[in-house]
mmCIF file of C-alpha atoms in Angstrom:
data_model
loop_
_atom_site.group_PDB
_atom_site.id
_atom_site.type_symbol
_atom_site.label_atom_id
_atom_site.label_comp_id
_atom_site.label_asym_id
_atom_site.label_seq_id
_atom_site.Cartn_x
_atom_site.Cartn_y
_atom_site.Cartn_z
ATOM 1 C CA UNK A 1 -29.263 12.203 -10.537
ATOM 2 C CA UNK A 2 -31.098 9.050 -12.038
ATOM 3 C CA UNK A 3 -34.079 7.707 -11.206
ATOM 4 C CA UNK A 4 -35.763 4.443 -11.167
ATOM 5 C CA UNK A 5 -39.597 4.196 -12.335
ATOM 6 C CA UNK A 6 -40.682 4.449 -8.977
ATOM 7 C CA UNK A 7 -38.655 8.092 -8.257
ATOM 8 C CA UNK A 8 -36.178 6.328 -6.199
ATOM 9 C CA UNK A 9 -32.520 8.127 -6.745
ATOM 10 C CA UNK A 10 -30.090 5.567 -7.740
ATOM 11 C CA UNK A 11 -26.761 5.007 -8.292
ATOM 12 C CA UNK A 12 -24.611 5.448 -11.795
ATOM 13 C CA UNK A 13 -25.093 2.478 -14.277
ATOM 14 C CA UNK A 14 -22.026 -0.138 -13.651
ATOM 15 C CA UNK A 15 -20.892 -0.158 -17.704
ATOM 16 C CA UNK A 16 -18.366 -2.441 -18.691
ATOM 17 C CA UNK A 17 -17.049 -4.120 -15.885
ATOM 18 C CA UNK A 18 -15.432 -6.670 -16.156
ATOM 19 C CA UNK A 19 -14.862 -9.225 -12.953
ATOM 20 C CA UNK A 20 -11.089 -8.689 -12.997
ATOM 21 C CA UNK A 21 -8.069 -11.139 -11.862
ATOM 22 C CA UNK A 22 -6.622 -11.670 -8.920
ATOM 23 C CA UNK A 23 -3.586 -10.045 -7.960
ATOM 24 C CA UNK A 24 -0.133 -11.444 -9.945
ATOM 25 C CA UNK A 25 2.597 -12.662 -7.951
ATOM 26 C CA UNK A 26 5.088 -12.045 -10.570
ATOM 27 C CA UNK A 27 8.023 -9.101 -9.906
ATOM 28 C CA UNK A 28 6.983 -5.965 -9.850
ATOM 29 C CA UNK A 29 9.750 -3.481 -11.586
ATOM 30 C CA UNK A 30 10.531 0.317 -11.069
ATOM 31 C CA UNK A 31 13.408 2.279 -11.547
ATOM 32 C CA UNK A 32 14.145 2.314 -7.716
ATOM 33 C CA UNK A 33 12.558 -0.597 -6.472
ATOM 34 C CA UNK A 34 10.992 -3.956 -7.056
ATOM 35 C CA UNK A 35 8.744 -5.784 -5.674
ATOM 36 C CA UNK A 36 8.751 -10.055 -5.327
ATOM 37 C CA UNK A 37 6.259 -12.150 -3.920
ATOM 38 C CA UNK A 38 7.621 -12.970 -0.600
ATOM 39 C CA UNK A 39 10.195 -15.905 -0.130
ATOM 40 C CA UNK A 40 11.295 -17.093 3.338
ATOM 41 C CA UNK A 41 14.468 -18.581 1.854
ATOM 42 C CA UNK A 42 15.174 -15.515 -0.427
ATOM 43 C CA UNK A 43 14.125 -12.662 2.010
ATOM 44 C CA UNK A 44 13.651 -13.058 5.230
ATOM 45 C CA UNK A 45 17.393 -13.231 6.226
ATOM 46 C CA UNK A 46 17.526 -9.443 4.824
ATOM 47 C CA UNK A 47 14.495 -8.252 5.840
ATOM 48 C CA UNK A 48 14.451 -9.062 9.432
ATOM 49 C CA UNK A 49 18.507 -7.756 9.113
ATOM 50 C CA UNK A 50 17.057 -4.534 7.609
ATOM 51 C CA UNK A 51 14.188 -4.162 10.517
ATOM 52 C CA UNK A 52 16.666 -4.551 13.197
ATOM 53 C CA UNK A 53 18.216 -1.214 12.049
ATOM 54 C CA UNK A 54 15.188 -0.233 13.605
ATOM 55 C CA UNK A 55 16.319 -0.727 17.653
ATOM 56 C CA UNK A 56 13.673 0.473 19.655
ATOM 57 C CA UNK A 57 11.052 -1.083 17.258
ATOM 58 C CA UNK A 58 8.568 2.218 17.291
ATOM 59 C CA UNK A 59 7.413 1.273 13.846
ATOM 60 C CA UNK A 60 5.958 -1.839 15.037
ATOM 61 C CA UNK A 61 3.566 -0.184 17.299
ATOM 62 C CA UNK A 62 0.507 -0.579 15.040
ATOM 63 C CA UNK A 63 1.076 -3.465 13.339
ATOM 64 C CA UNK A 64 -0.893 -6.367 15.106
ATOM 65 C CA UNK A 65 2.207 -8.669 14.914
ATOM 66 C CA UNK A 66 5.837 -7.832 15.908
ATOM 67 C CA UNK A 67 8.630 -7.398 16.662
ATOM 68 C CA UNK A 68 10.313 -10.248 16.279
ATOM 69 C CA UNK A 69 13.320 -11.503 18.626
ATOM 70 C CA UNK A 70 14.968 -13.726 16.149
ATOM 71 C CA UNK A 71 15.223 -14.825 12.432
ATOM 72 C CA UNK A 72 13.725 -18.064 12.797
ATOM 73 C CA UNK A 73 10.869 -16.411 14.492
ATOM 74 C CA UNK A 74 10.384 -13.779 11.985
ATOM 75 C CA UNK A 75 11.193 -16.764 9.355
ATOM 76 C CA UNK A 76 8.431 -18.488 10.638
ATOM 77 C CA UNK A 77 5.761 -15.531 10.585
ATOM 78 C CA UNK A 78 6.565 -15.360 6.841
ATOM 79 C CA UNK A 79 5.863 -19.189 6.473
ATOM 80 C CA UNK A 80 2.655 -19.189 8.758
ATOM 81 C CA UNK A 81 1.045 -15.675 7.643
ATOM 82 C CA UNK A 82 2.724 -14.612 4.402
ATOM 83 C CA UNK A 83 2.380 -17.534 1.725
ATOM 84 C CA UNK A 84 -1.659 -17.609 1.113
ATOM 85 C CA UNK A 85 -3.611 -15.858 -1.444
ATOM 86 C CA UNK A 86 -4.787 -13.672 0.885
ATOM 87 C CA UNK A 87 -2.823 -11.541 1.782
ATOM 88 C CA UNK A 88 -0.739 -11.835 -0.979
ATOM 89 C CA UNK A 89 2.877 -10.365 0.596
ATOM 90 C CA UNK A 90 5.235 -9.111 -1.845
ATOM 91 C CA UNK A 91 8.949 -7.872 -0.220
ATOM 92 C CA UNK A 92 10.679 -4.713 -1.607
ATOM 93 C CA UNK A 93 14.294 -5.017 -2.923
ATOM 94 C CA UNK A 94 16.178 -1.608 -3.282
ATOM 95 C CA UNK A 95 17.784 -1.648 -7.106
ATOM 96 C CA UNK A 96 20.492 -0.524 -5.729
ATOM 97 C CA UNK A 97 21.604 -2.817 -2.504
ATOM 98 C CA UNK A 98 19.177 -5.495 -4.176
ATOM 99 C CA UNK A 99 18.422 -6.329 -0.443
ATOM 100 C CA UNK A 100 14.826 -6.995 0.643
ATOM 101 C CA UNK A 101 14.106 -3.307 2.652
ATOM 102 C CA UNK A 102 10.269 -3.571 3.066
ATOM 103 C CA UNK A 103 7.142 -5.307 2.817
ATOM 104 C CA UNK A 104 3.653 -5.004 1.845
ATOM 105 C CA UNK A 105 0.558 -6.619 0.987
ATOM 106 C CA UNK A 106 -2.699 -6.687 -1.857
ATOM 107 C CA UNK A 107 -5.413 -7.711 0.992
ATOM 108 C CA UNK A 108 -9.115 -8.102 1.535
ATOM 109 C CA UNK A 109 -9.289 -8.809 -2.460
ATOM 110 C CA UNK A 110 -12.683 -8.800 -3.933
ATOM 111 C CA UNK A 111 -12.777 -9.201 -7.293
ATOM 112 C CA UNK A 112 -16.710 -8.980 -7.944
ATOM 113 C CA UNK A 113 -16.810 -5.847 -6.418
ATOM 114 C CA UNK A 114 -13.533 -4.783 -8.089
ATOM 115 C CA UNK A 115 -12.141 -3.588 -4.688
ATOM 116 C CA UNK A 116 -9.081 -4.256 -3.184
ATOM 117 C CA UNK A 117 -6.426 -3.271 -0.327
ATOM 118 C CA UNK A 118 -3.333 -2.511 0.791
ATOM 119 C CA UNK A 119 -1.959 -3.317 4.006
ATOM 120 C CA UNK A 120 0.825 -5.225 6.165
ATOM 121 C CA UNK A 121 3.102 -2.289 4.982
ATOM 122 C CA UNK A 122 6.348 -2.462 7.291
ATOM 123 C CA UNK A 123 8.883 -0.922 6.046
ATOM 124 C CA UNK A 124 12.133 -0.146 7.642
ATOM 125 C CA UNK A 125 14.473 2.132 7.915
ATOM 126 C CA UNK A 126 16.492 1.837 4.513
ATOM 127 C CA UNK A 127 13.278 1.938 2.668
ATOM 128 C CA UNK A 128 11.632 4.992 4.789
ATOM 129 C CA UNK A 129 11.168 8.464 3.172
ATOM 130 C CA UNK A 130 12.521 6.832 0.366
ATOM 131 C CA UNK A 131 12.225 7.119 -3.838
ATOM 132 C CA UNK A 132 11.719 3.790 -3.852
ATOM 133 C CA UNK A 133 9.522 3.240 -1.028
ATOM 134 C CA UNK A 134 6.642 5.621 -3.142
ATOM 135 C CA UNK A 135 7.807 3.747 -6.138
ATOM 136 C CA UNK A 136 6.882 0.220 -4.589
ATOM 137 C CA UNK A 137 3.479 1.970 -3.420
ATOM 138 C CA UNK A 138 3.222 3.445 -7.229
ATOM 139 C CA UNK A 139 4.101 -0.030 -8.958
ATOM 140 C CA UNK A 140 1.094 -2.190 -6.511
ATOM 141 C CA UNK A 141 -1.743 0.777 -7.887
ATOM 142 C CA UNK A 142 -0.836 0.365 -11.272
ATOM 143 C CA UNK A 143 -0.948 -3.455 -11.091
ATOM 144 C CA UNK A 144 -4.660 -3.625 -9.608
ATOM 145 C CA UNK A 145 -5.527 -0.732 -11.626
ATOM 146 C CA UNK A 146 -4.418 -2.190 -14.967
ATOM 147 C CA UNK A 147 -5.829 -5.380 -13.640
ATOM 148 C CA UNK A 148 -9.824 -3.502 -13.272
ATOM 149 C CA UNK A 149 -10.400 -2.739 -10.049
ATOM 150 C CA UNK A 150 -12.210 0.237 -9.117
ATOM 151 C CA UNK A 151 -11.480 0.883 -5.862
ATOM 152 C CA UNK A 152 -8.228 0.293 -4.130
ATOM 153 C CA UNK A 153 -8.720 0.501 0.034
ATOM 154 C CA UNK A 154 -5.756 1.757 2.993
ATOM 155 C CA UNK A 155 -6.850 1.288 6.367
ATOM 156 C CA UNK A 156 -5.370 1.668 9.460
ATOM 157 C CA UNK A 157 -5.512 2.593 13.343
ATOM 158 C CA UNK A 158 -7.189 5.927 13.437
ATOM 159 C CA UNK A 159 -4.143 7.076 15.884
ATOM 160 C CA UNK A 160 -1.279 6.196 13.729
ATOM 161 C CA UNK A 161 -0.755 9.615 11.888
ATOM 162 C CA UNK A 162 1.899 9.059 10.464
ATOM 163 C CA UNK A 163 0.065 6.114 8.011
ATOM 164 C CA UNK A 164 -2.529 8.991 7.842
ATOM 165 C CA UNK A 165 -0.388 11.297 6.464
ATOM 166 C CA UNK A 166 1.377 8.882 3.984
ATOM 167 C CA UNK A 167 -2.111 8.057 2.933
ATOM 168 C CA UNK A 168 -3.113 11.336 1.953
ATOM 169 C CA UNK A 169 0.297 12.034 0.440
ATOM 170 C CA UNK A 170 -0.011 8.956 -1.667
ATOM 171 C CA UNK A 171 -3.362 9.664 -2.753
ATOM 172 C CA UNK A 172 -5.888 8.783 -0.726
ATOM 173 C CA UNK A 173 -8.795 9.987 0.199
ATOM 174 C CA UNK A 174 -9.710 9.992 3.661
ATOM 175 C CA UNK A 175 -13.989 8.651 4.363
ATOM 176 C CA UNK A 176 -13.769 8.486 7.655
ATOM 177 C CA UNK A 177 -13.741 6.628 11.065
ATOM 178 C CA UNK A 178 -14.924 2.634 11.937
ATOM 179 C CA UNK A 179 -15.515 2.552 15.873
ATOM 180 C CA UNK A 180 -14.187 -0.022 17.732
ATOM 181 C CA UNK A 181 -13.672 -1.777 14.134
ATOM 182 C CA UNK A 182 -11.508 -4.732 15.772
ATOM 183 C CA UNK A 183 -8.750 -5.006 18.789
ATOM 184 C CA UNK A 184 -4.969 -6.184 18.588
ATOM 185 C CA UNK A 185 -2.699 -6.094 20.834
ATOM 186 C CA UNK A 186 -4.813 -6.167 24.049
ATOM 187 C CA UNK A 187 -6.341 -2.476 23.079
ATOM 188 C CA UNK A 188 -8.824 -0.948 21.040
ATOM 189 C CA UNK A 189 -8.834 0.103 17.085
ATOM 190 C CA UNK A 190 -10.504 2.738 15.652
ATOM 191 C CA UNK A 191 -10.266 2.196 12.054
ATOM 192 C CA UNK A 192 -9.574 5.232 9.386
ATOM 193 C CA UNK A 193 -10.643 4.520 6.107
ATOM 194 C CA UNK A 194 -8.828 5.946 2.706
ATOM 195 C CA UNK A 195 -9.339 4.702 -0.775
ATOM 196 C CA UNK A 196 -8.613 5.930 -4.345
ATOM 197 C CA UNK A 197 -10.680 4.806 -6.911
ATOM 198 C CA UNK A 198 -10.647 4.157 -10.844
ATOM 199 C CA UNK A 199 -11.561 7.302 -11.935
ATOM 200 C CA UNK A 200 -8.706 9.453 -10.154
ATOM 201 C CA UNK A 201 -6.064 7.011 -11.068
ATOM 202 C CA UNK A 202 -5.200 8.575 -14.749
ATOM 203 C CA UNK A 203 -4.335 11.712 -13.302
ATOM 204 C CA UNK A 204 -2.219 10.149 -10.260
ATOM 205 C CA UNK A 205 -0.361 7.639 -12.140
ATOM 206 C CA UNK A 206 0.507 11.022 -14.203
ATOM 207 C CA UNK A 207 1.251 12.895 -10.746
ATOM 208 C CA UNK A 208 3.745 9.722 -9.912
ATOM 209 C CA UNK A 209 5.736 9.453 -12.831
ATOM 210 C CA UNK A 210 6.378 13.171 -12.314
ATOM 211 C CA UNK A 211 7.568 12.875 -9.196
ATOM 212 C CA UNK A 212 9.417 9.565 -9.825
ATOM 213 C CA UNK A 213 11.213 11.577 -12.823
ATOM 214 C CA UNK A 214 14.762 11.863 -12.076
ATOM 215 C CA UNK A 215 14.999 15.531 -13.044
ATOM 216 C CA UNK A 216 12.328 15.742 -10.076
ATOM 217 C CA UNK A 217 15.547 16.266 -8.205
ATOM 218 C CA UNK A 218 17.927 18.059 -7.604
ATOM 219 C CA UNK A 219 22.295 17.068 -7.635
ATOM 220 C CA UNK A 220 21.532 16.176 -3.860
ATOM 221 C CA UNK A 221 18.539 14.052 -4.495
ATOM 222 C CA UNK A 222 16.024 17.171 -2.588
ATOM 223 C CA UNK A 223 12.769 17.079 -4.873
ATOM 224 C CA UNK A 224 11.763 19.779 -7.018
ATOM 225 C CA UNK A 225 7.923 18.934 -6.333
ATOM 226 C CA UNK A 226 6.793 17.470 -3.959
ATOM 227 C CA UNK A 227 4.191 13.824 -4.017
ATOM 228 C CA UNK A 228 1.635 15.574 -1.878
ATOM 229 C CA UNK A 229 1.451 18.531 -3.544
ATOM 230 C CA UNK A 230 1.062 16.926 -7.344
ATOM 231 C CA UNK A 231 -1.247 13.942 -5.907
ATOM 232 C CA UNK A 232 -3.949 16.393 -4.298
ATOM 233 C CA UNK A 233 -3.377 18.858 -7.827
ATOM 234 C CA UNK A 234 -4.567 15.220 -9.125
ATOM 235 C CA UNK A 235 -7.583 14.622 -7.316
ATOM 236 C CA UNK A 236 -8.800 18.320 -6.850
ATOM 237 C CA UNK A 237 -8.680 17.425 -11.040
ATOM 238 C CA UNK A 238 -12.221 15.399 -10.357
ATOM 239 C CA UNK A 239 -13.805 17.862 -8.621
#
């Protein structure tokens, strides 16, 4: 614990931090995956083709937008939400279809603080329970990270477990519950926070590129270990 000279307790001395950049939007590459910054005219034909796999739309249910009836409606969503510098949307092509599958987004970006998040993650069906769809999640924390940042942020509805679960499996740590943080939709949100910060990310981005390994699997592509077991090994590591 340190001290000030007047016995208050305070916090670790910030040393060399540096105010880093903003998010790139240049591609993004894996093995699996990529990841572009989002292009009506490139990818919305295939993404909103890709979503409708999805027929009863259940994955929409917490996201404060959707689902969308038509192209040109989900054409113009990209156009009016997705083309600012905050969010900054980026749309996942499978390596092997090279269709767009997914999207997600770098969001609330602070760069003073060195925090950022990640959010507006939709993806559908082809990109679900996926290689690539941890690989896309793998390639945005190594961008921020390599960028600076020391804290990278995943929020969402305190009832959607299954974005609680993916959290954890990714990574995150879970810090608990904002009341009545915000509405959408007509009801209420109780928001769960997660984060993972500079610190744990050596040992994660090791965790990843073990899992990511192609002799992680097997002849019928079932993993050897799995992400949730290698990324907690990771961040029991700091404790």
């Amino acid at each position: 614990m340190r001290e000030n000279s007047f016995g208050q307790t305070i916090g670790d001395p910030l040393l060399n931090f540096t105010v880093p950049k903003r998010p790139s939007k240049e591609t993004m590459n894996g093995r699996y995956c990529r990841l572009e910054y989002i292009n009506p005219d490139q990818h919305a034909a295939d993404l909103f083709e890709a979503k409708q796999a999805n027929i009863d739309h259940p994955n929409w249910t917490y996201m404060p937008y959707g689902p969308f009836s038509s192209l040109d409606d989900y054409r113009t969503w990209i156009e009016t939400t997705c083309m600012g510098e905050d969010p900054v949307f980026y749309a996942v092509i499978d390596s092997q279809t090279d269709k767009a599958v997914g999207v997600a987004s770098y969001l609330r970006i602070d760069p003073n603080n060195g925090a950022i998040e990640v959010g507006h993650i939709h993806f559908s069906p082809l990109l679900q329970k996926s290689r690539a769809s941890s690989e896309a999640m793998y390639l945005m924390m190594e961008h921020v990270f390599s960028l600076g940042y020391r804290r990278y942020e995943w929020k969402c509805d305190s009832l959607n477990e299954p974005s609680r679960r993916a959290a954890q499996r990714l990574g995150f740590s879970f810090e608990g519950i904002f009341r009545q943080a915000t509405h959408y939709k007509g009801r209420n949100r109780d928001t769960a926070w997660f984060a993972m910060i500079d610190s744990e990310w050596p040992a994660l981005k090791s965790a990843y590129r073990r899992w990511l390994d192609p002799d992680n699997f097997d002849a019928k592509g079932n993993q050897m270990s799995s992400l949730g077991t290698l990324t907690a090994d990771a961040i029991a590591q700091e404790f």
